[in-house]
Coordinates of C-alpha atoms and ligand atoms in Angstrom, one line a residue:
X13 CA -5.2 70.6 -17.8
X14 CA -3.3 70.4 -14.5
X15 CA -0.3 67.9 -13.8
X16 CA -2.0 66.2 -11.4
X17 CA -4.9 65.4 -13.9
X18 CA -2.4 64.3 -16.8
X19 CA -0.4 62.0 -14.4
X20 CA -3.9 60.5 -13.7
X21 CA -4.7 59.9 -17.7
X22 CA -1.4 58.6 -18.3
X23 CA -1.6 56.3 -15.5
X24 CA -5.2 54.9 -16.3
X25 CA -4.0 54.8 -19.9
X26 CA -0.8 52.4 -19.6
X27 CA -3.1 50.2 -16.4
X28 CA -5.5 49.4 -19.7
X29 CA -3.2 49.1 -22.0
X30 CA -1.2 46.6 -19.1
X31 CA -4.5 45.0 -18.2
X32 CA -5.2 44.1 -22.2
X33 CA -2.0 42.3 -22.7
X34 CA -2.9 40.3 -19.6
X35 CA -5.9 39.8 -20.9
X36 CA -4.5 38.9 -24.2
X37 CA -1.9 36.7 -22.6
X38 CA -4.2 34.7 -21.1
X39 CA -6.6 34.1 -23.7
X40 CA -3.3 33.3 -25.7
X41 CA -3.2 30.6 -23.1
X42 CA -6.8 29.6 -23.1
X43 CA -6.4 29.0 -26.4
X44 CA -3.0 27.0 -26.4
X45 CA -5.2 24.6 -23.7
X46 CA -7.8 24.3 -25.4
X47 CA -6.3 23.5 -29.1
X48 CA -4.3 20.8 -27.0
X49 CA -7.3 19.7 -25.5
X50 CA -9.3 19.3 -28.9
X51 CA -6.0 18.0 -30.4
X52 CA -5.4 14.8 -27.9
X53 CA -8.8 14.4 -28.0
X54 CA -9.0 13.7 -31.7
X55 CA -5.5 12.0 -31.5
X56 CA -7.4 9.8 -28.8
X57 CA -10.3 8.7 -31.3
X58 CA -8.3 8.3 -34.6
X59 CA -6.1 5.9 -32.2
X60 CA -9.4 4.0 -30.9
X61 CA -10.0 3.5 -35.0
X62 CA -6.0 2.1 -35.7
X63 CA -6.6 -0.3 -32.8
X64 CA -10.6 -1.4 -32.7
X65 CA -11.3 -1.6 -36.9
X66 CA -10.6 -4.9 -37.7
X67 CA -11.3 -3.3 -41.7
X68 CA -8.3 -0.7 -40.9
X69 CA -6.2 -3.4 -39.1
X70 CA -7.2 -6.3 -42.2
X71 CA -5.7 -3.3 -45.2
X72 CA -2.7 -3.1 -43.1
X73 CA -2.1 -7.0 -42.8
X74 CA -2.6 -7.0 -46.7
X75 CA 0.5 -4.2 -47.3
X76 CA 2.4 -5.6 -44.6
X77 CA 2.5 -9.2 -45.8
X78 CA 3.2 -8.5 -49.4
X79 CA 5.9 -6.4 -47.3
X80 CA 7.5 -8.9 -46.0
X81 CA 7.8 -11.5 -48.8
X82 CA 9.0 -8.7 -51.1
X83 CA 11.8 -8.4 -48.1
X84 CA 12.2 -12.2 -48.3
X85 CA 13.2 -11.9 -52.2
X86 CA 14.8 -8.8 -51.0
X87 CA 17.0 -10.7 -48.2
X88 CA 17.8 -13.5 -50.7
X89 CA 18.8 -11.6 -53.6
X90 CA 20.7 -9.5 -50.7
X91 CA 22.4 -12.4 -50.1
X92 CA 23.4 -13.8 -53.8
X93 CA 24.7 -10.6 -54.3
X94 CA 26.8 -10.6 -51.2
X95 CA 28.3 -13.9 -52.1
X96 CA 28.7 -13.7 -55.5
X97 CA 29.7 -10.0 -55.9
X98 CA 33.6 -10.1 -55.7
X99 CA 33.5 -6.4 -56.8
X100 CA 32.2 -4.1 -53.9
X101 CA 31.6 -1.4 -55.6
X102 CA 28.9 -3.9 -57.8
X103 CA 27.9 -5.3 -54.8
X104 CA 27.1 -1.6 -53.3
X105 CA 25.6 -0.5 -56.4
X106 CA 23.3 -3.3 -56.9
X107 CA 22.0 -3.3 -53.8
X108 CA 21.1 0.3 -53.9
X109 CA 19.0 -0.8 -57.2
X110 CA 17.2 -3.3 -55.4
X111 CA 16.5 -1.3 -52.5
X112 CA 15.2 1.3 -54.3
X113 CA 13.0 -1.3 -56.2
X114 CA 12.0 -2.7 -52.9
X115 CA 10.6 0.4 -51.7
X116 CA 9.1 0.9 -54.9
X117 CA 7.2 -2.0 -54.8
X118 CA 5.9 -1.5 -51.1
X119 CA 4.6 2.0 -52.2
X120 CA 2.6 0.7 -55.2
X121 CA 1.4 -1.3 -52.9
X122 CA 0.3 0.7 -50.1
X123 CA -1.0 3.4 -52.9
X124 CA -3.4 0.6 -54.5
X125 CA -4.9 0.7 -50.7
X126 CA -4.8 4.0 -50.2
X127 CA -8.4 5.0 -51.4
X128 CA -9.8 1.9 -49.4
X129 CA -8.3 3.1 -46.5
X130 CA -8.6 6.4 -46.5
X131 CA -12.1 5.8 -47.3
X132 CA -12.7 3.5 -44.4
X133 CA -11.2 5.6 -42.0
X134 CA -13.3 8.5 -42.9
X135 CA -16.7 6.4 -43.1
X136 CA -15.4 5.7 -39.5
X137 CA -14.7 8.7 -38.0
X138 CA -18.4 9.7 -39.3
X139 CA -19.6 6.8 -37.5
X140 CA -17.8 8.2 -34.4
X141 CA -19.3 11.0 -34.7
X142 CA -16.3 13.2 -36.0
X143 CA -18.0 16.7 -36.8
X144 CA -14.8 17.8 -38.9
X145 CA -13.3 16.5 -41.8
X146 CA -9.6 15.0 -41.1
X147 CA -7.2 13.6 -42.8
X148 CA -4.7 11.2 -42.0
X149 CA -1.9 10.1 -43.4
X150 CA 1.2 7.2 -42.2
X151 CA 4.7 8.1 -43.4
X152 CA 7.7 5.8 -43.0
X153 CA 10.5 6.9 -40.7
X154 CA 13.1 3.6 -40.9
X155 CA 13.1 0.1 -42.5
X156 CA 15.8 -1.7 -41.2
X157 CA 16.8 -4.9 -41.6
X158 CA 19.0 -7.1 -39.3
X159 CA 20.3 -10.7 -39.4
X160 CA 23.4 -12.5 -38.1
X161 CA 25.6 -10.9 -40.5
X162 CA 24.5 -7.1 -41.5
X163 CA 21.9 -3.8 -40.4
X164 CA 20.7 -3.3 -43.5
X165 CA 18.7 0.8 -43.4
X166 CA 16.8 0.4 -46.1
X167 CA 15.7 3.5 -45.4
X168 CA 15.8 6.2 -42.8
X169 CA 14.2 9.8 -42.1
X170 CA 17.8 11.0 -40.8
X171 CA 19.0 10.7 -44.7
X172 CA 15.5 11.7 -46.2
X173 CA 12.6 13.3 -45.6
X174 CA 9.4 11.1 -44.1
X175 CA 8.2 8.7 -47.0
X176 CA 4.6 9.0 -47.5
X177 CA 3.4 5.8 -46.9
X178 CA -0.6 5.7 -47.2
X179 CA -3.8 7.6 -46.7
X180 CA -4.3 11.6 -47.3
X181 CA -2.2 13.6 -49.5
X182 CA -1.3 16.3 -47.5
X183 CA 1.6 18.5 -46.4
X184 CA 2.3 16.3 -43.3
X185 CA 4.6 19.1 -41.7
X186 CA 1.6 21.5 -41.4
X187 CA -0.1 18.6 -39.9
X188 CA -0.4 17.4 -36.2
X189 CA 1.2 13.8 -35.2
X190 CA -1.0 11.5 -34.2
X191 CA 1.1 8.8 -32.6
X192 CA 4.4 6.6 -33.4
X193 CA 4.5 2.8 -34.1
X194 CA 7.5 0.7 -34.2
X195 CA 6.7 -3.1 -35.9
X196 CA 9.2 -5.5 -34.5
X197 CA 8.9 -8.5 -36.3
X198 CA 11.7 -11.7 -37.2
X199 CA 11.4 -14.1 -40.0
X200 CA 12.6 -17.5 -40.7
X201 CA 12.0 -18.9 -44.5
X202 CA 13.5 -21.2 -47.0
X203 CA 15.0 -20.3 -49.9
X204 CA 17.0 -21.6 -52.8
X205 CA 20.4 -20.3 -54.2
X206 CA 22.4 -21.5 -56.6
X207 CA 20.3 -24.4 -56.7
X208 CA 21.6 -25.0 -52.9
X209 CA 18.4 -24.5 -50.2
X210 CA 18.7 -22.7 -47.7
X211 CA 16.9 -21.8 -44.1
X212 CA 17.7 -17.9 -43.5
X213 CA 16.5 -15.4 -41.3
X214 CA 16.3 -11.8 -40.8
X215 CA 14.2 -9.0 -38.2
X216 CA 12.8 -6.7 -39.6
X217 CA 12.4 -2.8 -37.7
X218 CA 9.7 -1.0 -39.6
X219 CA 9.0 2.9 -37.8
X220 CA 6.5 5.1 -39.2
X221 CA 4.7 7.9 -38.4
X222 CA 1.0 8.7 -38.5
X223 CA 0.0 12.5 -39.4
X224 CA -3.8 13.8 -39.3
X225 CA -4.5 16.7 -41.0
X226 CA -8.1 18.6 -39.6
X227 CA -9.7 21.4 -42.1
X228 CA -10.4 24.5 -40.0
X229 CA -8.9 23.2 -36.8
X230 CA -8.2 26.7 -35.5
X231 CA -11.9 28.1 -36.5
X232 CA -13.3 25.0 -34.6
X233 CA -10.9 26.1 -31.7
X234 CA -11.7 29.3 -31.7
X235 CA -15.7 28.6 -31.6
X236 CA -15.1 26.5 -29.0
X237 CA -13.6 29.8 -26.9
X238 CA -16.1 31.8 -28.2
X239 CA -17.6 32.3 -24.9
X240 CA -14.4 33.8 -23.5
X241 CA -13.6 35.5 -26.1
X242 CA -17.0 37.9 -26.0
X243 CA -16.6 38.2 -22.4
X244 CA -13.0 39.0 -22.5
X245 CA -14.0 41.6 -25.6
X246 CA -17.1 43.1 -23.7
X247 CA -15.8 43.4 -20.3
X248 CA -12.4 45.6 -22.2
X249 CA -14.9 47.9 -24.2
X250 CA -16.9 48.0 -20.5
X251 CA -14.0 49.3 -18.6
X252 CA -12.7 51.7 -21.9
X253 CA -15.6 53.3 -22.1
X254 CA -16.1 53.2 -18.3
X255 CA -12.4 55.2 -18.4
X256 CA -13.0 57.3 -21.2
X257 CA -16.0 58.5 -19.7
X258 CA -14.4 59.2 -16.5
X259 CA -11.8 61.1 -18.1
X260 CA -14.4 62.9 -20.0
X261 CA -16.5 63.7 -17.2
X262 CA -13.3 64.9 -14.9
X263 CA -12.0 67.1 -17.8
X264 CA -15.8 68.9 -18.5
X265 CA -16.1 69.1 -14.4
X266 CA -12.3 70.5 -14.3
X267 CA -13.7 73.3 -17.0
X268 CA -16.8 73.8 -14.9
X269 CA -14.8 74.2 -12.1
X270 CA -12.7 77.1 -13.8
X271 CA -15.3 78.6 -15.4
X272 CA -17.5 79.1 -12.5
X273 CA -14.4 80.3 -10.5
X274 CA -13.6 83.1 -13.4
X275 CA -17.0 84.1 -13.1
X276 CA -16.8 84.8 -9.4
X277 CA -13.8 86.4 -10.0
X278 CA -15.8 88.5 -12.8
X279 CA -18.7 89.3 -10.7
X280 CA -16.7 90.2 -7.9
X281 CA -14.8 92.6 -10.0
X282 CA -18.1 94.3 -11.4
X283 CA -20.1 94.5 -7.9
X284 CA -16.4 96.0 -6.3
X285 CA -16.7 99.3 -7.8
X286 CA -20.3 100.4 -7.8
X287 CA -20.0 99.2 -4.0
X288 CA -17.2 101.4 -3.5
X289 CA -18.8 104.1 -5.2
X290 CA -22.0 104.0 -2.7
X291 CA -20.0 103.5 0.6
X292 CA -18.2 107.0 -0.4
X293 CA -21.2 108.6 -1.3
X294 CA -22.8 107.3 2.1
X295 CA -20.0 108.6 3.8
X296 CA -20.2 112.1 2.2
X297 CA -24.2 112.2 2.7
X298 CA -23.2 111.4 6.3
X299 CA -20.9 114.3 6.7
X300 CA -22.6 117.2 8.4
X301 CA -21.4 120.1 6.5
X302 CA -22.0 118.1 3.5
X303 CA -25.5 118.0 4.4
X304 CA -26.4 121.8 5.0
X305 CA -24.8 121.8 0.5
X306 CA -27.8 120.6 -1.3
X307 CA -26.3 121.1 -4.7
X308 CA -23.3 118.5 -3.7
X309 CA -26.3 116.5 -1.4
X310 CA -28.0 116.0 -5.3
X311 CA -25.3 115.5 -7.1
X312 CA -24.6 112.3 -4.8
X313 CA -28.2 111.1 -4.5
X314 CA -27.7 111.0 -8.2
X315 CA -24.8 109.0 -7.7
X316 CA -26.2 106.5 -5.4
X317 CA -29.2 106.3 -8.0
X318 CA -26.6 105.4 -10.7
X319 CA -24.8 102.7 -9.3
X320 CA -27.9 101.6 -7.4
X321 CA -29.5 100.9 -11.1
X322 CA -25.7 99.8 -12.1
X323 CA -25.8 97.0 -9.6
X324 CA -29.4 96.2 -10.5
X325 CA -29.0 96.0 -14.0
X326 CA -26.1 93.6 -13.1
X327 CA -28.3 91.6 -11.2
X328 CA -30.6 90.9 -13.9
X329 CA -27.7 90.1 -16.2
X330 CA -27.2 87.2 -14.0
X331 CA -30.7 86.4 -13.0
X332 CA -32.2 87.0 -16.7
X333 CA -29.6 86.1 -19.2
X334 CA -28.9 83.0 -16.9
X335 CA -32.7 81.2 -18.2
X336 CA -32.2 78.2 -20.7
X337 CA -34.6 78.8 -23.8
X338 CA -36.9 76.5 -22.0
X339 CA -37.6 78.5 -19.2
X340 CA -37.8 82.0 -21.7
X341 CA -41.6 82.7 -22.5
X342 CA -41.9 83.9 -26.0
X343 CA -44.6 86.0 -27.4
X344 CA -43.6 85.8 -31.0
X345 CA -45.3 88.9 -33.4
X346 CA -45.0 89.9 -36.8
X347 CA -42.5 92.5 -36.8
X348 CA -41.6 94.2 -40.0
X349 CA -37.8 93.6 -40.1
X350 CA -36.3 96.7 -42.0
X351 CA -37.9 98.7 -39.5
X352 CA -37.4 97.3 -36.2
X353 CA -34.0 96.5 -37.1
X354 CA -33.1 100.1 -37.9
X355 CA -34.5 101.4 -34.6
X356 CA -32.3 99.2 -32.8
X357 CA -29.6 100.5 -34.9
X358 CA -29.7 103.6 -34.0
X359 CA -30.7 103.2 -30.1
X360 CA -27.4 101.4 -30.0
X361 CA -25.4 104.3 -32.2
X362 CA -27.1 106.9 -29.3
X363 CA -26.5 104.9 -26.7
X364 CA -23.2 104.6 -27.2
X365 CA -22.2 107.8 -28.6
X366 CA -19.0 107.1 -30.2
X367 CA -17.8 108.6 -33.6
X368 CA -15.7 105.6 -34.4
X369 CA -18.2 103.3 -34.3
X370 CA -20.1 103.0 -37.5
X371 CA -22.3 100.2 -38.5
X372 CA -23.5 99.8 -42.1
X373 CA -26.8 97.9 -43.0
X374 CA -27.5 96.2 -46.9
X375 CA -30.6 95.3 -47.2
X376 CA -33.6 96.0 -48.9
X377 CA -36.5 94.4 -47.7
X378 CA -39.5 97.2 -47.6
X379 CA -42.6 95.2 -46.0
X380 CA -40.9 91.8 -45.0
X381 CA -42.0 90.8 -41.7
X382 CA -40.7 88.1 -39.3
X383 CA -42.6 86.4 -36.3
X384 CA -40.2 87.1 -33.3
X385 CA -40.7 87.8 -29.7
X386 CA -39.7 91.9 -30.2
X387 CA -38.3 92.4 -26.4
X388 CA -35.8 88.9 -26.5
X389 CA -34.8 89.5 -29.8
X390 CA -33.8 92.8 -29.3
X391 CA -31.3 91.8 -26.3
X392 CA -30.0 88.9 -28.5
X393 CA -29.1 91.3 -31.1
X394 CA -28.1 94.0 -28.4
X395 CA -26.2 91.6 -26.9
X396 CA -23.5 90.7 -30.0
X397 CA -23.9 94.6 -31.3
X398 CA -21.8 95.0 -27.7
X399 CA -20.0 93.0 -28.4
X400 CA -18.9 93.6 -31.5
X401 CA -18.0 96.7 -30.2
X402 CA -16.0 95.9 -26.4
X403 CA -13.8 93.3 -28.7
X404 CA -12.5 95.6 -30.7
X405 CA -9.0 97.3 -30.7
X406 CA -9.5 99.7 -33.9
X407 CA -11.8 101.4 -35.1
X408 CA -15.3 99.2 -35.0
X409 CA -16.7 98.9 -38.4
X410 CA -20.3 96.2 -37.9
X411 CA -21.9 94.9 -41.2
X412 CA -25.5 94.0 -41.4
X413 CA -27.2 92.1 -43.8
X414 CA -30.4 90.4 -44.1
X415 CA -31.8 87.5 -46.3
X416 CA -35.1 86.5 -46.1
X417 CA -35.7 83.6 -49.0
X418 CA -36.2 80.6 -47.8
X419 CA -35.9 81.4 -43.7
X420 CA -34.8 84.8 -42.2
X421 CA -31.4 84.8 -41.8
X422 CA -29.9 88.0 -40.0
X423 CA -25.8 88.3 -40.2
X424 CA -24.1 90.7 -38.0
X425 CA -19.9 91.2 -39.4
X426 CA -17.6 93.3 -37.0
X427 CA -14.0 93.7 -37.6
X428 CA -12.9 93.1 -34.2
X429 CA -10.2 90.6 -32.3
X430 CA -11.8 87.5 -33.7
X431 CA -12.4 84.0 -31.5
X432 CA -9.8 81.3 -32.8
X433 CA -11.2 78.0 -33.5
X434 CA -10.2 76.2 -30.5
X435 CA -12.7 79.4 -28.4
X436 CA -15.2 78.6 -30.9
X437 CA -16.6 75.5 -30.1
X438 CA -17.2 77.1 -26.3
X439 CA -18.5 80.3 -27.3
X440 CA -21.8 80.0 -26.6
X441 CA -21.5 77.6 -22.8
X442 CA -22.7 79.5 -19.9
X443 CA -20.3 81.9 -18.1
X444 CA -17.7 81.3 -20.8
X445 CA -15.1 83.8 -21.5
X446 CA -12.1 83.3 -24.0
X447 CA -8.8 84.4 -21.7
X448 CA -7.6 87.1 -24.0
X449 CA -4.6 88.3 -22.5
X450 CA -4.6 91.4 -24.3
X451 CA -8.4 91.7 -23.5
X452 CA -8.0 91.7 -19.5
X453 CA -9.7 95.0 -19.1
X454 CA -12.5 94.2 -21.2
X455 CA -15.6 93.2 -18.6
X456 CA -18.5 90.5 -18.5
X457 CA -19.6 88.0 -17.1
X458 CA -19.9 85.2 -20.3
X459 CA -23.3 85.3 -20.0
X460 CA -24.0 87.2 -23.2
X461 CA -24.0 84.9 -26.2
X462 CA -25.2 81.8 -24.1
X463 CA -28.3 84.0 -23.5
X464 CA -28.7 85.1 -27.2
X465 CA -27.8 81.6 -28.4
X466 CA -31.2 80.5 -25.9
X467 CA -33.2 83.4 -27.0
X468 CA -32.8 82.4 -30.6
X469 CA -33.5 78.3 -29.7
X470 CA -36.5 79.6 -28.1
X471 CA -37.6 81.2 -31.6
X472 CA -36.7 77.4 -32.8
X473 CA -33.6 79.0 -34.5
X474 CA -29.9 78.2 -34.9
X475 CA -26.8 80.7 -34.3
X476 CA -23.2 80.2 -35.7
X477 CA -20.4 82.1 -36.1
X478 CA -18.2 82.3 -38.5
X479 CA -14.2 84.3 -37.0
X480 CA -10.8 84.7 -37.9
X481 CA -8.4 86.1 -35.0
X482 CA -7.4 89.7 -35.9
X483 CA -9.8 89.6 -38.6
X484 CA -13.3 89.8 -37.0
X485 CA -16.5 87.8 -36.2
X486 CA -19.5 87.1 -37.9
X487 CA -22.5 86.0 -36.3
X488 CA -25.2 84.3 -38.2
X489 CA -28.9 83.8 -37.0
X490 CA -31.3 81.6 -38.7
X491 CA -34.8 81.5 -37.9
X492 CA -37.6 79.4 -39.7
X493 CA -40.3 81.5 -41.6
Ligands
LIG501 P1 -18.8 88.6 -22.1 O1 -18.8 89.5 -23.2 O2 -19.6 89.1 -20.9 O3 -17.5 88.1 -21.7 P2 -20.2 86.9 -23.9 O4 -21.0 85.6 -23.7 O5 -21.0 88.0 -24.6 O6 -19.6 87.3 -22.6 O7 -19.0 86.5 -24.8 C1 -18.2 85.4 -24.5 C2 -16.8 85.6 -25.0 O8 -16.8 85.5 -26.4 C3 -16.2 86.9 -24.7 O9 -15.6 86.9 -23.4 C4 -15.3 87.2 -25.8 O10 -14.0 86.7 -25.5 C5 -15.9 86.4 -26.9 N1 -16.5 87.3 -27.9 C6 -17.9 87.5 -28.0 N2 -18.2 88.3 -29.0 C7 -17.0 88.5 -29.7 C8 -16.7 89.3 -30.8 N3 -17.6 89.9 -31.6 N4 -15.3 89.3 -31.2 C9 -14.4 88.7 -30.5 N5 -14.7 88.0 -29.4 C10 -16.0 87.9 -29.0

C-alpha cells in the first residue's frame, strides 16, 4: 500500500470517527431536550393536580390546621417557658423537647394522610391520562416561627437534611423537583397562662419542597427519541459500510492495478527474446553470402521455426489458460487413473530431461477409473508438475499419491521454496505471481494455477494447498466420484 493511499484511510478513518462524536454529541443533546421537555411537562400536570383537586387541596387543609393549633400550644408553652425559665440552659433544653415533639406530632399527622393522598393523587394522574407511574413526594425545608419578640427555626434544611413530609417513599435526591411553595400565614389566638388570658400572636413561614419520582423516566425518554436514534444508527452503519467498501474496492483495484502491470512487464520479458532471436535470424537469411550456405540457411529456418512455435505457444498461454471454468468445455471420460497418470509421469520426466529431478508415485489402484476431461486435466496436472520443478532451488524431489475412497483425491508434494501464508490466499487469482526476490529469474506469466484451479471447478472439483516456505508445496485436488 502506497503513502498516498494510507494518508487517504487514515483520513477517512479519524472524519468517521469525528463525524460519530458529533453525531453522539448531538443526540446527547436531543436527548437532554427532550428529557426536559417530558420533565416540565409532567412538572406542569402534577402542578395542575396541587392547584385544581379540591380532594388534594381538602388533605392539605386537614394537616395544615391541626398544624397550626399544635403551633398555638407550641407558641404558648414557648412562651411559659420563656417567662418562667430563670435558668437558660432549662429554657433552651426544653424547648428543644418540645420542638422536637412538635414536629413529631405534625408527621404522625401528615403520615395518617399519606395513603389518602398518595392514593388520590395517583387515581388522578390516571384520570389525566398519566401513561407512567410517578411518585410524589413533599418534604419540609423550614418552619419558622416569628412574633414581636423571637424567629423561632423550628426547623431548617441548612442544619438537616429535607424532612419527608407526605406522599411516596422514595429517595427524593434521585428524584426530580417539582416545584417550591412557601405558606405565609399569621395568627392571632387567646390563650390562658398562669390563669392570666392572654391575646398572642405569631407568623408562621412554612417552606417545603415537592419531589416526583417517575419509574423508567429515561426508557420512556429514550422511546420517545427512538426515531432519531435509528436514523442516527442507520445512516452511521450507511456511511461505514459505504467507507469500508470504498477502501476495499480501492485496495482490490490498487492490486489489480499491480498485478496487471507485472504481467505486462512479464509478457514483455517473454515476447523480448524470441523477437530478438527472429529479427537476427532475418537479418542473417538476408545476408547474401549467407544465402548461397544452405547448411547455416537450415539451421536458421529451424530457428525461426522454434521461436515462431515459442511465441505461439506463449500466445495460447494467454489466450487459453486465461478462460474461467465457465467458458472451458469439458468432455469428461472414464480414464483409468494409474495408467493415465503414469504416462503423464513420464512425458514430463522426458520432456524435461533432468537427472535431478525425480518424482515418486504411492499408489496402488489397478483398474480404478475417474470421469475427467483427459486433455484439461492433463495441463492442470502439467501445469503444478512445472511448477514444482521452476520453484525449486535443490534438488526437486515430487511425491504423488492417490486416494480414491469416498472421491478421487490426487496430491502432488514437491520440496521446493514453499508460498508463505500471506501468498496463499492469492495463489490461485489470475496473473498472480508471489515477488520472490530470490526467484527473479524464474519466468511466467501467473497464469498457471488460476487455469488449473478453473480446469478443476469445471470438473465440479476443489484445489488447496497445503506450503511451508523453504519446506515445499503440496497441492491437493478433489474431485467428486
Ligand atoms: P507462474 O508460474 O507463471 O508465475 P503460476 O500461476 O503457475 O504462475 O504460479 C503463481 C505463483 O505461485 C508463482 O509465481 C510462484 O511464485 C508460486 N508457486 C506456484 N507453484 C509453486 C510451488 N510448487 N512452489 C512454490 N511456489 C509456487
Amino acid at each position: 500500500m502506497n503513502k498516498k493511499m494510507r494518508i487517504l484511510i487514515l483520513a477517512s478513518t479519524v472524519s468517521l470517527i469525528a463525524l460519530s462524536v458529533i453525531q453522539g454529541y448531538l443526540i446527547k443533546n436531543t436527548y437532554q431536550i427532550k428529557k426536559d421537555a417530558f420533565l416540565n411537562k409532567t412538572r406542569k400536570e402534577i402542578g395542575r393536580l396541587d392547584n385544581y383537586s379540591p380532594a388534594i387541596d381538602s388533605i392539605n387543609t386537614v394537616w395544615q390546621e391541626y398544624f397550626i393549633d399544635e403551633l398555638k400550644q407550641y407558641h404558648s408553652n414557648y412562651f411559659y417557658h420563656l417567662n418562667n425559665e430563670t435558668n437558660i440552659k432549662n429554657s433552651v433544653t426544653s424547648n428543644q423537647k418540645i420542638k422536637k415533639l412538635l414536629i413529631k406530632n405534625l408527621l404522625k399527622k401528615a403520615n395518617a394522610l399519606s395513603a389518602t393522598y398518595t392514593k388520590l393523587y395517583h387515581d388522578e394522574m390516571k384520570e389525566k391520562g398519566f401513561l407512567f407511574d410517578v411518585k410524589i413526594q413533599r418534604r419540609i425545608n423550614e418552619i419558622i416561627l416569628t412574633d414581636g419578640l423571637q424567629i423561632d427555626t423550628i426547623f431548617s434544611d441548612r442544619y438537616n437534611e429535607k424532612m419527608y413530609l407526605i406522599g411516596d417513599k422514595f429517595d427524593y435526591i434521585k428524584g426530580h423537583k417539582v416545584s417550591n411553595a412557601i405558606w405565609m400565614t399569621d395568627h392571632d389566638y387567646e390563650t390562658t397562662i398562669n390563669k392570666k388570658a392572654l391575646n398572642l400572636n405569631f407568623d408562621l413561614q412554612f417552606s417545603s419542597t415537592d419531589y416526583m419520582n417517575i419509574d423508567g423516566w429515561k426508557n420512556i425518554v429514550l422511546k420517545k427519541m427512538i426515531g432519531v436514534l435509528s436514523l442516527a444508527l442507520i445512516i452511521f452503519l450507511f456511511v461505514f459500510g459505504l467507507l469500508f467498501y470504498s477502501i476495499k474496492n480501492l485496495i482490490k483495484q490498487k492490486k489489480i492495478a499491480d498485478v496487471k502491470t507485472d504481467f505486462v512487464n512479464n509478457i514483455t520479458h517473454e515476447l523480448k527474446t524470441p523477437l530478438a532471436t527472429l529479427t537476427l535470424a532475418t537479418k542473417i537469411l538476408l545476408n547474401t553470402s549467407v544465402k548461397k550456405n544452405e547448411a547455416i540457411v537450415n539451421k536458421t529456418i529451424l530457428t525461426v521455426e522454434r521461436q515462431n512455435k515459442r511465441l505461439q505457444k506463449l500466445i495460447d498461454q494467454v489466450l487459453d489458460n486465461s478462460l474461467g471454468y465457465q467458458e472451458i468445455q469439458i468432455k469428461k471420460e472414464n480414464i483409468e487413473i494409474e495408467a493415465y497418470l503414469n504416462t503423464i509421469i513420464d512425458d514430463f520426466l522426458l520432456s524435461i530431461q533432468n537427472e535431478n529431478i525425480k518424482i515418486n508415485t504411492s499408489f496402488s489402484i489397478k483398474n480404478k477409473t475417474v470421469k475427467i476431461d483427459k486433455f484439461y486435466f492433463t495441463t492442470a496436472i502439467l501445469n503444478i508438475l512445472e511448477n514444482a520443478v521452476k520453484y525449486n532451488n535443490a534438488k526437486v524431489n515430487i511425491n504423488i499419491t492417490v486416494n480414491t475412497q469416498n472421491a478421487f483425491i490426487l496430491s502432488i508434494k514437491d520440496n521446493g521454496i514453499g508460498i508463505s501464508k500471506k501468498n496463499q490466499a492469492n495463489i490461485f487469482d489470475k496473473f498472480y505471481r508471489v515477488n520472490n526476490k530470490n526467484q527473479h529469474n524464474v519466468k511466467g506469466l501467473g497464469l498457471g494455477l488460476y487455469y488449473t484451479n478453473q480446469i478443476v471447478k469445471a470438473h465440479q472439483g476443489t484445489i488447496k494447498i497445503i506450503s511451508k516456505e523453504l519446506k515445499g508445496t503440496e497441492f491437493i485436488i478433489k474431485l467428486p466420484i
